Tab-separated table of C-alpha atoms in Angstrom:
chain	number	residue	atom	x	y	z
A	141	GLY	CA	0.000	0.000	0.000
A	142	ALA	CA	2.718	2.486	0.961
A	143	THR	CA	4.696	1.634	-2.177
A	144	LEU	CA	1.665	2.210	-4.407
A	145	ALA	CA	0.844	5.452	-2.610
A	146	ALA	CA	4.399	6.704	-3.179
A	147	ILE	CA	4.853	5.670	-6.809
A	148	ALA	CA	1.387	5.445	-8.358
A	149	SER	CA	-0.271	8.466	-6.748
A	150	GLY	CA	2.658	10.339	-5.225
A	151	SER	CA	0.805	10.585	-1.907
A	152	LEU	CA	3.791	10.617	0.408
A	153	ASP	CA	1.685	11.642	3.397
A	154	VAL	CA	-0.516	8.565	2.924
A	155	ALA	CA	2.602	6.435	2.417
A	156	PHE	CA	3.921	7.625	5.792
A	157	TRP	CA	0.787	6.557	7.644
A	158	LEU	CA	0.848	3.150	5.985
A	159	VAL	CA	4.495	2.604	6.945
A	160	ALA	CA	3.718	3.770	10.494
A	161	ALA	CA	0.795	1.332	10.660
A	162	GLY	CA	3.087	-1.449	9.460
A	163	ALA	CA	5.604	-0.588	12.189
A	164	ALA	CA	2.868	-0.607	14.835
A	165	PHE	CA	1.605	-4.015	13.703
A	166	ASP	CA	5.154	-5.368	13.503
A	167	PHE	CA	5.831	-4.268	17.084
A	168	SER	CA	2.526	-5.533	18.474
A	169	ASP	CA	2.550	-8.950	16.809
A	170	GLY	CA	6.139	-9.514	17.925
A	171	LEU	CA	5.257	-8.507	21.488
A	172	ALA	CA	2.228	-10.818	21.483
A	173	ALA	CA	4.304	-13.732	20.179
A	174	ARG	CA	6.930	-13.238	22.895
A	175	LEU	CA	4.395	-12.859	25.711
A	176	LEU	CA	2.469	-15.941	24.553
A	177	GLY	CA	5.597	-17.938	23.708
A	178	GLN	CA	4.356	-18.665	20.195
A	179	TYR	CA	7.213	-18.967	17.692
A	180	SER	CA	7.653	-20.856	14.436
A	181	PRO	CA	10.330	-20.891	11.706
A	182	LEU	CA	7.637	-20.288	9.078
A	183	GLY	CA	6.275	-17.299	10.967
A	184	LYS	CA	9.779	-15.834	11.217
A	185	GLN	CA	10.277	-16.053	7.449
A	186	LEU	CA	6.840	-14.632	6.661
A	187	ASP	CA	7.490	-11.780	9.069
A	188	SER	CA	10.740	-10.958	7.268
A	189	LEU	CA	9.018	-11.015	3.875
A	190	ALA	CA	6.411	-8.567	5.151
A	191	ASP	CA	9.169	-6.410	6.651
A	192	MET	CA	11.012	-6.378	3.338
A	193	VAL	CA	7.988	-4.905	1.574
A	194	THR	CA	6.961	-2.449	4.299
A	195	PHE	CA	10.400	-1.379	5.527
A	196	GLY	CA	12.527	-1.962	2.430
A	197	VAL	CA	10.600	-1.394	-0.773
A	198	ALA	CA	8.220	1.268	0.588
A	199	PRO	CA	10.899	3.682	1.878
A	200	SER	CA	12.788	3.211	-1.394
A	201	ALA	CA	9.646	4.230	-3.300
A	202	ILE	CA	9.195	7.266	-1.050
A	203	VAL	CA	12.774	8.458	-1.570
A	204	TYR	CA	12.512	7.737	-5.304
A	205	ASN	CA	9.423	9.943	-5.510
A	206	MET	CA	11.186	12.788	-3.707
A	207	MET	CA	14.232	12.430	-5.955
A	208	ILE	CA	12.358	12.531	-9.250
A	209	ARG	CA	10.496	15.646	-8.146
A	210	SER	CA	13.774	17.483	-7.595
A	211	PHE	CA	15.901	16.000	-10.387
A	212	HIS	CA	14.362	15.098	-13.742
A	213	GLY	CA	15.884	13.194	-16.634
A	214	SER	CA	18.500	11.199	-14.766
A	215	TRP	CA	19.122	7.677	-13.539
A	216	LEU	CA	20.166	8.982	-10.101
A	217	PRO	CA	16.706	8.570	-8.495
A	218	LEU	CA	17.047	4.805	-9.002
A	219	ALA	CA	19.720	4.920	-6.298
A	220	ALA	CA	16.818	5.132	-3.822
A	221	PHE	CA	16.398	1.373	-4.186
A	222	ILE	CA	19.732	0.868	-2.451
A	223	ILE	CA	17.567	1.053	0.660
A	224	ALA	CA	15.606	-2.025	-0.428
A	225	ALA	CA	18.788	-3.977	-1.229
A	226	PHE	CA	20.435	-3.217	2.111
A	227	SER	CA	17.179	-3.859	3.978
A	228	ALA	CA	17.046	-7.323	2.403
A	229	LEU	CA	20.619	-7.975	3.522
A	230	ARG	CA	19.817	-6.691	7.025
A	231	LEU	CA	16.772	-8.947	7.352
A	232	ALA	CA	18.587	-11.991	5.976
A	233	ARG	CA	21.414	-11.514	8.480
A	234	PHE	CA	18.902	-11.144	11.299
A	235	ASN	CA	17.260	-14.466	10.425
A	236	ILE	CA	20.510	-16.422	10.675
A	237	ASP	CA	22.011	-14.572	13.645
A	238	GLU	CA	21.061	-16.023	17.024
A	239	ASN	CA	22.656	-13.111	18.916
A	240	GLN	CA	20.073	-10.449	18.071
A	241	SER	CA	17.386	-11.176	20.632
A	242	ASP	CA	18.225	-8.452	23.186
A	243	ALA	CA	20.194	-6.164	20.879
A	244	PHE	CA	20.440	-5.614	17.148
A	245	THR	CA	23.499	-5.514	14.951
A	246	GLY	CA	22.901	-2.514	12.727
A	247	LEU	CA	19.931	-0.181	12.452
A	248	PRO	CA	16.577	-2.035	12.480
A	249	THR	CA	14.640	-1.756	9.223
A	250	PRO	CA	11.487	-0.257	10.838
A	251	ALA	CA	13.535	2.634	12.243
A	252	ASN	CA	15.134	3.242	8.861
A	253	ALA	CA	11.746	3.123	7.109
A	254	LEU	CA	10.155	5.551	9.567
A	255	PHE	CA	13.078	7.946	9.083
A	256	PHE	CA	12.520	8.169	5.333
A	257	ALA	CA	8.728	7.970	5.534
A	258	SER	CA	8.659	10.951	7.904
A	259	LEU	CA	10.887	12.890	5.490
A	260	GLY	CA	8.377	12.029	2.774
A	261	TRP	CA	5.516	13.332	4.916
A	262	MET	CA	7.365	16.613	5.546
A	263	PHE	CA	8.160	16.846	1.828
A	264	ALA	CA	4.473	16.386	0.976
A	265	LYS	CA	3.497	19.108	3.452
A	266	GLY	CA	6.086	21.515	2.066
A	267	ASP	CA	8.103	21.596	5.287
A	268	ILE	CA	11.338	20.478	3.606
A	269	ARG	CA	12.722	20.596	0.081
A	270	PRO	CA	15.898	18.474	0.072
A	271	ASP	CA	17.751	18.243	-3.225
A	272	ILE	CA	18.650	14.926	-4.801
A	273	TYR	CA	22.217	14.966	-3.493
A	274	MET	CA	21.077	15.391	0.111
A	275	LEU	CA	18.658	12.502	-0.361
A	276	LEU	CA	21.370	10.422	-2.009
A	277	GLY	CA	23.713	11.089	0.911
A	278	ALA	CA	21.031	10.147	3.438
A	279	THR	CA	20.289	6.982	1.459
A	280	VAL	CA	23.926	5.893	1.499
A	281	VAL	CA	24.481	6.696	5.192
A	282	MET	CA	21.279	5.068	6.440
A	283	SER	CA	21.776	2.007	4.237
A	284	ALA	CA	25.284	1.609	5.654
A	285	LEU	CA	23.866	1.831	9.183
A	286	LEU	CA	21.515	-1.064	8.375
A	287	VAL	CA	24.441	-3.465	7.935
A	288	CYS	CA	27.099	-1.865	10.150
A	289	PRO	CA	28.478	-3.914	13.084
A	290	ILE	CA	27.264	-1.393	15.682
A	291	ARG	CA	25.136	-2.999	18.397
A	292	MET	CA	21.842	-1.166	18.964
A	293	PHE	CA	19.469	-1.809	21.836
A	294	SER	CA	16.248	-3.604	21.058
A	295	LEU	CA	12.793	-2.245	21.822
A	296	LYS	CA	11.487	-5.795	22.112
A	297	PHE	CA	9.892	-6.438	25.485
A	298	HIS	CA	10.144	-9.980	26.832
A	299	SER	CA	8.066	-8.792	29.786
A	300	LEU	CA	6.534	-5.540	30.983
A	301	ALA	CA	8.630	-5.484	34.166
A	302	LEU	CA	10.860	-2.447	34.761
A	303	ARG	CA	13.862	-4.638	35.516
A	304	GLY	CA	15.803	-5.212	32.333
A	305	ASN	CA	13.634	-2.748	30.397
A	306	THR	CA	14.724	0.551	31.965
A	307	LEU	CA	16.474	1.906	28.874
A	308	ARG	CA	13.524	0.886	26.684
A	309	PHE	CA	10.971	2.614	28.901
A	310	ILE	CA	13.065	5.808	29.173
A	311	PHE	CA	13.642	5.972	25.425
A	312	LEU	CA	9.973	5.324	24.608
A	313	ALA	CA	8.893	7.974	27.131
A	314	ALA	CA	11.291	10.521	25.608
A	315	ALA	CA	10.081	9.617	22.111
A	316	ALA	CA	6.447	9.954	23.173
A	317	ILE	CA	7.103	13.414	24.642
A	318	ALA	CA	8.925	14.539	21.489
A	319	LEU	CA	6.081	13.266	19.307
A	320	ALA	CA	3.480	14.976	21.487
A	321	ILE	CA	5.288	18.308	21.169
A	322	PHE	CA	6.691	18.256	17.641
A	323	ARG	CA	4.625	15.444	16.092
A	324	ILE	CA	5.859	13.789	12.882
A	325	PRO	CA	8.843	16.146	12.294
A	326	ALA	CA	10.325	14.747	15.525
A	327	ILE	CA	10.774	11.276	14.031
A	328	PRO	CA	14.137	11.815	12.243
A	329	ALA	CA	15.547	13.275	15.482
A	330	ILE	CA	14.172	10.329	17.472
A	331	ILE	CA	15.873	7.872	15.098
A	332	GLY	CA	19.102	9.855	15.426
A	333	LEU	CA	18.773	9.776	19.229
A	334	TYR	CA	18.210	6.012	19.082
A	335	ILE	CA	21.485	5.559	17.207
A	336	ILE	CA	23.426	7.834	19.588
A	337	VAL	CA	21.993	6.220	22.737
A	338	SER	CA	22.800	2.762	21.348
A	339	VAL	CA	26.428	3.716	20.726
A	340	ILE	CA	26.773	5.268	24.209
A	341	ALA	CA	25.098	2.310	25.933
A	342	ARG	CA	27.398	-0.083	24.083
A	343	ALA	CA	30.449	1.936	25.128
A	344	PHE	CA	29.422	1.713	28.791
A	345	GLU	CA	28.892	-2.046	28.479
A	346	ARG	CA	32.489	-2.494	27.338
A	347	GLU	CA	33.916	-0.620	30.322
């Protein structure tokens, strides 16, 4: 849906809400599976396929739409689909890595998708007008973060107890406050904060 909204109709605001809905469902079904103890190899693969479409192809389509509006008659906008390629690699690595239950290696695909989808929403509302080279730079940097070896804390709750979830609760509270005040334009900053906090938390763990 988000991909069609971005490419077929150019409705980047609608595409944002569809990506956000996908992220909400991805979080809630994962939480329900963990709380109920219901896992299956088939479910894991189907979840990754859905993630690839929602968090890989859709953000690529959103960035592609923004690029072609600011730079006509060039192949450069096709570079937006680097996001889809690196998202596929990120998801494939996640499926075969048993050490990503409490922390992720690289930026999670939903965070990356929400970053670009929120930029698309702001673009649609006229709040930003990034040129193609800024978008290309963001595409390269964020795609690299998807597969980088940096450990990033997971927002997956194995229980709702405070113990073991302190960082998650604090981050979610800060994100909720930022969203309440600044709304959708706060999302890129929240994703940036997530990356910074993950790096700092990892540095403290090593000490």
